[in-house]
Tab-separated table of C-alpha atoms and ligand atoms in Angstrom:
chain	number	residue	atom	x	y	z
A	883	MET	CA	145.550	54.658	97.196
A	884	ARG	CA	142.919	52.788	95.143
A	885	VAL	CA	140.123	54.121	92.847
A	886	PHE	CA	137.299	51.774	92.184
A	887	VAL	CA	135.472	52.513	88.851
A	888	THR	CA	132.176	50.581	88.668
A	889	ARG	CA	131.895	50.491	84.887
A	890	GLN	CA	134.031	50.560	81.700
A	891	LEU	CA	134.326	54.185	80.545
A	892	THR	CA	134.376	55.289	76.979
A	893	ASP	CA	137.822	55.058	75.397
A	894	GLY	CA	138.247	58.753	75.514
A	895	ALA	CA	137.701	58.938	79.217
A	896	ALA	CA	139.362	55.680	79.981
A	897	SER	CA	142.749	57.065	78.697
A	898	ALA	CA	142.560	59.837	81.200
A	899	MET	CA	142.638	57.186	84.149
A	900	GLY	CA	146.404	56.713	83.674
A	901	ASP	CA	146.896	60.206	85.054
A	902	LEU	CA	145.280	59.582	88.359
A	903	PRO	CA	147.690	59.484	91.338
A	904	ALA	CA	146.348	55.985	92.395
A	905	SER	CA	145.970	52.557	91.304
A	906	VAL	CA	142.769	52.155	89.346
A	907	GLU	CA	140.549	49.108	89.506
A	908	VAL	CA	137.753	48.964	86.797
A	909	PHE	CA	134.846	46.606	87.361
A	910	GLU	CA	135.349	43.887	84.812
A	911	GLY	CA	131.867	42.168	84.760
A	912	GLY	CA	129.653	42.526	81.797
A	913	GLY	CA	127.090	44.939	83.253
A	914	ALA	CA	126.692	46.741	86.598
A	915	PRO	CA	128.336	45.250	89.657
A	916	ASP	CA	125.674	43.528	91.827
A	917	ARG	CA	125.490	44.500	95.545
A	918	SER	CA	128.208	42.253	96.823
A	919	GLU	CA	130.518	43.103	93.955
A	920	LEU	CA	129.956	46.852	94.754
A	921	LEU	CA	130.603	46.426	98.387
A	922	GLU	CA	133.747	44.269	97.630
A	923	GLY	CA	135.100	46.823	95.017
A	924	ALA	CA	134.549	49.723	97.476
A	925	ARG	CA	136.550	48.075	100.258
A	926	GLY	CA	139.529	50.212	101.179
A	927	ALA	CA	139.003	52.584	98.109
A	928	ALA	CA	140.094	56.245	98.266
A	929	ALA	CA	137.720	57.146	95.486
A	930	LEU	CA	134.618	55.579	93.919
A	931	LEU	CA	133.719	56.459	90.312
A	932	THR	CA	130.068	55.458	90.232
A	933	MET	CA	127.090	55.283	87.881
A	934	VAL	CA	123.369	56.309	88.446
A	935	THR	CA	122.727	52.504	88.897
A	936	ASP	CA	125.037	52.114	91.924
A	937	GLU	CA	123.293	52.596	95.192
A	938	VAL	CA	125.828	54.371	97.257
A	939	ASP	CA	124.488	54.025	100.831
A	940	GLU	CA	125.955	53.869	104.341
A	941	ALA	CA	126.934	50.154	103.784
A	942	VAL	CA	129.001	51.054	100.702
A	943	LEU	CA	130.539	54.058	102.378
A	944	ASP	CA	131.332	51.957	105.367
A	945	ALA	CA	132.867	49.202	103.234
A	946	ALA	CA	135.163	51.683	101.773
A	947	GLY	CA	136.025	52.906	105.250
A	948	ASP	CA	138.170	55.891	106.450
A	949	ASP	CA	140.392	56.027	103.342
A	950	LEU	CA	137.317	57.131	101.178
A	951	ARG	CA	137.713	60.691	100.254
A	952	ILE	CA	135.376	61.134	97.214
A	953	VAL	CA	132.479	59.560	95.374
A	954	ALA	CA	132.578	60.934	91.899
A	955	ASN	CA	129.166	60.219	90.145
A	956	HIS	CA	129.298	59.706	86.354
A	957	ALA	CA	125.987	61.629	86.092
A	958	VAL	CA	124.377	65.032	86.872
A	959	GLY	CA	121.841	63.284	89.112
A	960	VAL	CA	122.860	62.101	92.508
A	961	ASP	CA	119.665	60.411	93.851
A	962	ASN	CA	121.640	57.157	93.936
A	963	ILE	CA	123.849	58.570	96.581
A	964	ASP	CA	123.129	59.062	100.377
A	965	LEU	CA	124.479	62.671	100.545
A	966	ALA	CA	123.809	63.066	104.170
A	967	ALA	CA	125.714	59.890	105.017
A	968	ALA	CA	128.658	60.936	102.795
A	969	ALA	CA	128.703	64.378	104.422
A	970	GLU	CA	128.866	62.734	107.936
A	971	ARG	CA	131.833	60.813	106.951
A	972	GLY	CA	133.572	63.779	105.368
A	973	VAL	CA	133.415	62.271	101.912
A	974	VAL	CA	133.053	64.690	98.955
A	975	VAL	CA	130.450	63.852	96.387
A	976	THR	CA	130.794	65.298	92.810
A	977	HIS	CA	128.722	64.980	89.686
A	978	THR	CA	128.953	66.019	85.977
A	979	PRO	CA	126.763	69.120	85.472
A	980	GLY	CA	127.030	71.236	82.290
A	981	VAL	CA	128.695	68.821	80.041
A	982	LEU	CA	125.517	66.638	79.128
A	983	ASP	CA	122.895	69.368	78.747
A	984	GLU	CA	122.997	69.402	74.981
A	985	ALA	CA	122.945	65.632	74.534
A	986	VAL	CA	119.972	65.090	77.004
A	987	ALA	CA	118.160	68.049	75.192
A	988	ASP	CA	118.700	66.261	71.807
A	989	LEU	CA	117.318	63.040	73.184
A	990	THR	CA	114.420	64.931	74.692
A	991	PHE	CA	113.618	66.498	71.492
A	992	GLY	CA	113.958	63.193	69.716
A	993	LEU	CA	111.288	61.814	72.007
A	994	VAL	CA	109.084	64.909	71.460
A	995	LEU	CA	109.335	64.366	67.726
A	996	ALA	CA	108.861	60.546	67.967
A	997	THR	CA	105.709	60.894	69.877
A	998	SER	CA	104.249	64.041	68.266
A	999	ARG	CA	104.739	62.535	64.824
A	1000	ARG	CA	104.181	58.899	65.846
A	1001	ILE	CA	107.451	57.745	64.460
A	1002	GLY	CA	107.505	54.519	66.579
A	1003	GLU	CA	104.106	53.584	65.286
A	1004	ALA	CA	105.103	54.365	61.809
A	1005	ASP	CA	108.321	52.320	62.097
A	1006	ARG	CA	106.477	49.346	63.454
A	1007	MET	CA	103.788	49.623	60.744
A	1008	VAL	CA	106.237	49.611	57.857
A	1009	ARG	CA	108.531	46.992	59.532
A	1010	SER	CA	105.634	44.609	60.205
A	1011	GLY	CA	104.744	44.480	56.402
A	1012	THR	CA	101.297	45.898	57.193
A	1013	PRO	CA	99.864	47.083	53.801
A	1014	TRP	CA	99.850	50.923	53.608
A	1015	VAL	CA	99.445	53.577	51.015
A	1016	TRP	CA	99.837	57.251	51.363
A	1017	GLY	CA	96.721	59.038	52.594
A	1018	PRO	CA	95.653	62.219	54.087
A	1019	ARG	CA	94.494	60.645	57.277
A	1020	VAL	CA	97.396	58.146	57.883
A	1021	LEU	CA	99.142	58.517	61.136
A	1022	ILE	CA	98.091	62.151	61.887
A	1023	GLY	CA	100.123	63.630	64.672
A	1024	LEU	CA	100.619	66.933	66.317
A	1025	ASP	CA	102.118	70.004	64.532
A	1026	LEU	CA	104.687	71.379	66.936
A	1027	SER	CA	105.102	74.544	64.810
A	1028	ALA	CA	101.372	75.332	64.625
A	1029	GLY	CA	101.311	77.091	68.016
A	1030	ALA	CA	101.925	73.939	70.165
A	1031	THR	CA	102.918	74.726	73.754
A	1032	LEU	CA	105.763	72.970	75.568
A	1033	GLY	CA	105.752	72.985	79.360
A	1034	ILE	CA	109.189	72.338	80.940
A	1035	VAL	CA	108.858	71.083	84.558
A	1036	GLY	CA	112.066	72.169	86.500
A	1037	LEU	CA	113.742	74.644	84.227
A	1038	GLY	CA	117.559	74.156	84.870
A	1039	ARG	CA	120.474	73.896	82.394
A	1040	ILE	CA	119.077	70.907	80.512
A	1041	GLY	CA	115.525	72.467	80.478
A	1042	MET	CA	117.114	75.617	79.004
A	1043	ALA	CA	118.742	73.573	76.304
A	1044	VAL	CA	115.315	71.992	75.598
A	1045	ALA	CA	113.728	75.510	75.421
A	1046	ARG	CA	116.285	76.619	72.857
A	1047	ARG	CA	115.260	73.724	70.601
A	1048	ALA	CA	111.469	74.390	71.247
A	1049	ARG	CA	111.982	78.050	70.211
A	1050	ALA	CA	113.530	76.872	66.910
A	1051	PHE	CA	110.353	74.969	66.429
A	1052	GLY	CA	108.232	77.949	67.063
A	1053	MET	CA	106.610	76.537	70.125
A	1054	ARG	CA	105.166	78.549	73.079
A	1055	ILE	CA	107.195	77.702	76.101
A	1056	LEU	CA	106.059	77.584	79.719
A	1057	ALA	CA	108.281	76.489	82.614
A	1058	THR	CA	108.275	75.861	86.350
A	1059	GLY	CA	111.244	76.623	88.613
A	1060	SER	CA	113.080	79.649	89.849
A	1061	ARG	CA	115.167	80.090	86.622
A	1062	ALA	CA	111.926	80.373	84.651
A	1063	SER	CA	111.893	84.055	85.735
A	1064	SER	CA	115.381	84.698	84.785
A	1065	ALA	CA	116.499	87.139	82.067
A	1066	GLU	CA	118.061	84.178	80.138
A	1067	ALA	CA	114.709	82.389	80.049
A	1068	ARG	CA	112.828	85.567	79.207
A	1069	ASP	CA	115.140	86.068	76.202
A	1070	LEU	CA	114.186	82.567	74.945
A	1071	GLY	CA	110.518	83.496	75.320
A	1072	VAL	CA	109.995	81.335	78.354
A	1073	GLU	CA	106.745	82.157	80.308
A	1074	PRO	CA	106.956	81.215	84.115
A	1075	ALA	CA	104.019	79.030	85.326
A	1076	ASP	CA	103.118	77.006	88.278
A	1077	LEU	CA	102.696	73.244	87.765
A	1078	GLY	CA	98.883	73.368	87.667
A	1079	ALA	CA	98.766	76.096	85.026
A	1080	LEU	CA	101.489	74.362	82.901
A	1081	LEU	CA	99.624	71.042	82.906
A	1082	ASP	CA	96.439	72.906	81.868
A	1083	ALA	CA	97.956	74.702	78.940
A	1084	SER	CA	100.733	72.365	77.523
A	1085	ASP	CA	100.549	70.145	74.494
A	1086	VAL	CA	103.781	68.624	75.435
A	1087	VAL	CA	105.003	68.372	79.146
A	1088	SER	CA	108.778	67.571	79.616
A	1089	LEU	CA	110.179	66.625	82.949
A	1090	HIS	CA	113.634	68.055	83.755
A	1091	CYS	CA	113.629	68.186	87.699
A	1092	PRO	CA	116.015	66.209	89.871
A	1093	LEU	CA	114.487	63.211	91.931
A	1094	THR	CA	114.149	64.408	95.478
A	1095	ASP	CA	111.595	63.715	98.235
A	1096	SER	CA	109.472	66.618	96.837
A	1097	THR	CA	109.569	65.405	93.218
A	1098	ARG	CA	108.860	61.710	93.861
A	1099	HIS	CA	105.515	60.969	91.957
A	1100	LEU	CA	105.231	64.659	91.112
A	1101	ILE	CA	103.259	63.465	88.126
A	1102	GLY	CA	100.519	61.066	89.312
A	1103	ALA	CA	96.914	60.345	88.462
A	1104	ALA	CA	95.687	63.876	89.319
A	1105	GLU	CA	98.396	65.506	87.345
A	1106	LEU	CA	97.710	63.407	84.362
A	1107	ARG	CA	94.056	64.063	84.468
A	1108	ARG	CA	94.862	67.877	84.514
A	1109	MET	CA	96.848	67.462	81.220
A	1110	ARG	CA	95.035	67.934	77.969
A	1111	PRO	CA	93.481	64.817	76.239
A	1112	GLY	CA	95.865	65.197	73.268
A	1113	ALA	CA	98.900	66.030	75.439
A	1114	ILE	CA	102.247	64.234	75.507
A	1115	LEU	CA	104.386	63.536	78.462
A	1116	ILE	CA	108.135	63.343	77.997
A	1117	ASN	CA	110.445	62.026	80.882
A	1118	THR	CA	114.252	62.303	80.527
A	1119	ALA	CA	114.746	63.025	84.169
A	1120	ARG	CA	114.151	60.221	86.550
A	1121	GLY	CA	111.560	57.507	86.334
A	1122	ARG	CA	110.287	57.931	90.002
A	1123	VAL	CA	109.176	61.457	89.290
A	1124	VAL	CA	106.204	59.789	87.573
A	1125	ASP	CA	103.692	57.262	89.065
A	1126	GLU	CA	104.205	54.679	86.324
A	1127	ALA	CA	101.155	52.737	87.128
A	1128	ALA	CA	98.993	55.867	86.887
A	1129	LEU	CA	100.743	56.706	83.567
A	1130	VAL	CA	99.872	53.306	82.054
A	1131	ALA	CA	96.221	53.829	83.018
A	1132	ALA	CA	96.186	57.506	81.597
A	1133	LEU	CA	97.840	56.210	78.344
A	1134	GLY	CA	95.448	53.282	78.007
A	1135	ASP	CA	92.169	55.187	78.516
A	1136	GLY	CA	93.034	58.276	76.511
A	1137	THR	CA	93.566	60.760	79.433
A	1138	ILE	CA	96.702	61.698	77.636
A	1139	ALA	CA	97.775	60.982	73.971
A	1140	ALA	CA	101.313	59.652	74.226
A	1141	ALA	CA	104.524	59.494	76.232
A	1142	GLY	CA	108.244	59.359	75.468
A	1143	LEU	CA	110.203	57.675	78.211
A	1144	ASP	CA	113.979	57.392	78.750
A	1145	VAL	CA	113.708	56.500	82.375
A	1146	PHE	CA	111.469	54.169	84.528
A	1147	GLU	CA	110.210	53.923	87.960
A	1148	HIS	CA	112.012	50.515	88.655
A	1149	GLU	CA	114.736	50.734	86.045
A	1150	PRO	CA	115.834	48.539	84.368
A	1151	GLN	CA	112.426	46.876	84.757
A	1152	VAL	CA	109.766	48.512	82.635
A	1153	HIS	CA	106.087	48.430	83.695
A	1154	PRO	CA	104.625	45.507	81.568
A	1155	GLY	CA	101.723	47.829	80.627
A	1156	LEU	CA	103.918	50.288	78.923
A	1157	LEU	CA	105.317	47.425	76.724
A	1158	LYS	CA	101.827	46.730	75.455
A	1159	LEU	CA	100.957	50.367	74.452
A	1160	ASP	CA	101.396	51.597	70.982
A	1161	ASN	CA	101.441	55.306	71.991
A	1162	VAL	CA	104.775	55.228	73.886
A	1163	VAL	CA	108.197	55.480	72.826
A	1164	LEU	CA	110.682	53.857	75.123
A	1165	ALA	CA	114.541	54.323	75.434
A	1166	PRO	CA	116.829	52.666	77.848
A	1167	HIS	CA	118.131	55.648	79.834
A	1168	ILE	CA	120.396	56.898	77.027
A	1169	GLY	CA	119.828	60.725	77.510
A	1170	SER	CA	123.500	61.536	77.735
A	1171	ALA	CA	124.771	58.812	75.417
A	1172	GLY	CA	126.694	60.957	72.808
A	1173	GLU	CA	130.222	59.808	72.310
A	1174	ALA	CA	131.827	63.133	73.089
A	1175	THR	CA	129.395	63.760	76.041
A	1176	ARG	CA	130.250	60.552	77.529
A	1177	ASP	CA	133.921	61.179	77.168
A	1178	ARG	CA	133.464	64.602	78.794
A	1179	MET	CA	131.396	62.989	81.803
A	1180	GLY	CA	134.099	60.388	82.363
A	1181	GLN	CA	136.887	63.031	82.112
A	1182	LEU	CA	135.057	65.402	84.555
A	1183	ALA	CA	134.584	62.533	87.092
A	1184	ILE	CA	138.283	61.668	86.757
A	1185	ASP	CA	139.400	65.274	87.110
A	1186	ASN	CA	137.315	65.601	90.258
A	1187	ILE	CA	138.983	62.475	91.813
A	1188	ALA	CA	142.410	63.723	90.719
A	1189	ALA	CA	141.707	67.153	92.447
A	1190	VAL	CA	140.449	65.647	95.697
A	1191	LEU	CA	143.247	62.903	96.003
A	1192	THR	CA	145.781	65.619	95.495
A	1193	GLY	CA	144.288	67.919	98.154
A	1194	LYS	CA	142.561	70.403	95.847
A	1195	ASP	CA	138.943	71.489	95.709
A	1196	PRO	CA	136.703	69.336	93.557
A	1197	LEU	CA	135.675	71.015	90.306
A	1198	THR	CA	131.881	70.171	90.405
A	1199	PRO	CA	130.896	69.202	94.021
A	1200	VAL	CA	127.266	68.446	94.825
A	1201	SER	CA	126.031	71.373	96.846
A	1202	ALA	CA	124.357	69.980	100.080
B	1	LIG	C1	121.789	60.595	83.896
B	1	LIG	O1	120.698	60.136	84.228
B	1	LIG	C2	122.311	61.714	84.693
B	1	LIG	O2	121.966	62.134	85.799
B	1	LIG	O3	123.378	62.281	84.181
């Protein structure tokens, strides 16, 4: 049996690969395998350990063939995998929920602070040698603790971790999603809202929904117009949840004040309009990039593979 791992894992996770009941081939190229390298690596594999950037479609599943038992995604999101095609072929799909919530919430709040207090602009101003002197009106931003409202779109495990941070900052918290009416959410002071009401009332809107057919371009021109003129959009979910061209326009004409983005519609390409704007903070999809978190993600993916290859139930299957 052979396991194909599409990227070098962190050291903490890589050491666990020795326990797998199979030979392990790790993609050795510098970055991600291209299409033909992915198809070639998948050939005859019993397990694939994949990343968000690997498009696991029918062709990849068929390249692996009848030996393939599991696709273990090194991510909580599984929009890169054709789940129906995997199910048709009896292939188990797993992901890494739970182990990355705090890391993604930290990065989310980093972007909330960077945009609300204009840290990117401040850094560029100082770094460029622009003359400056302390002044009451210099780089004025939004006070989170002065009654600002955070709107969490898609309150799940990660959204809940973001809500805990927002509560510590004294923010009012609105959220969409069935979990917004749970006792856990109520205890955190979360108020359930539909998307329209949330957009109307929030100073900061943070996206935490998975990418599905119903969330693709959930935030487009109309939704951006519905946000407050001083509002900030944060996206650490998936780029395609936002219509990026509409966002560029909204940031450029003052429809909204700023955005903090860890994900992009055509990743790793970034809309050229975003690169020209000063009121955007950009990160290269590093939401879960804490060392311990990445160790846990890799370990969980490996544990799922070990379970399935030894005839046990996967630990964290993707529910169909
Ligand atoms: C990262 O984007 C993930 O889905 O874990």
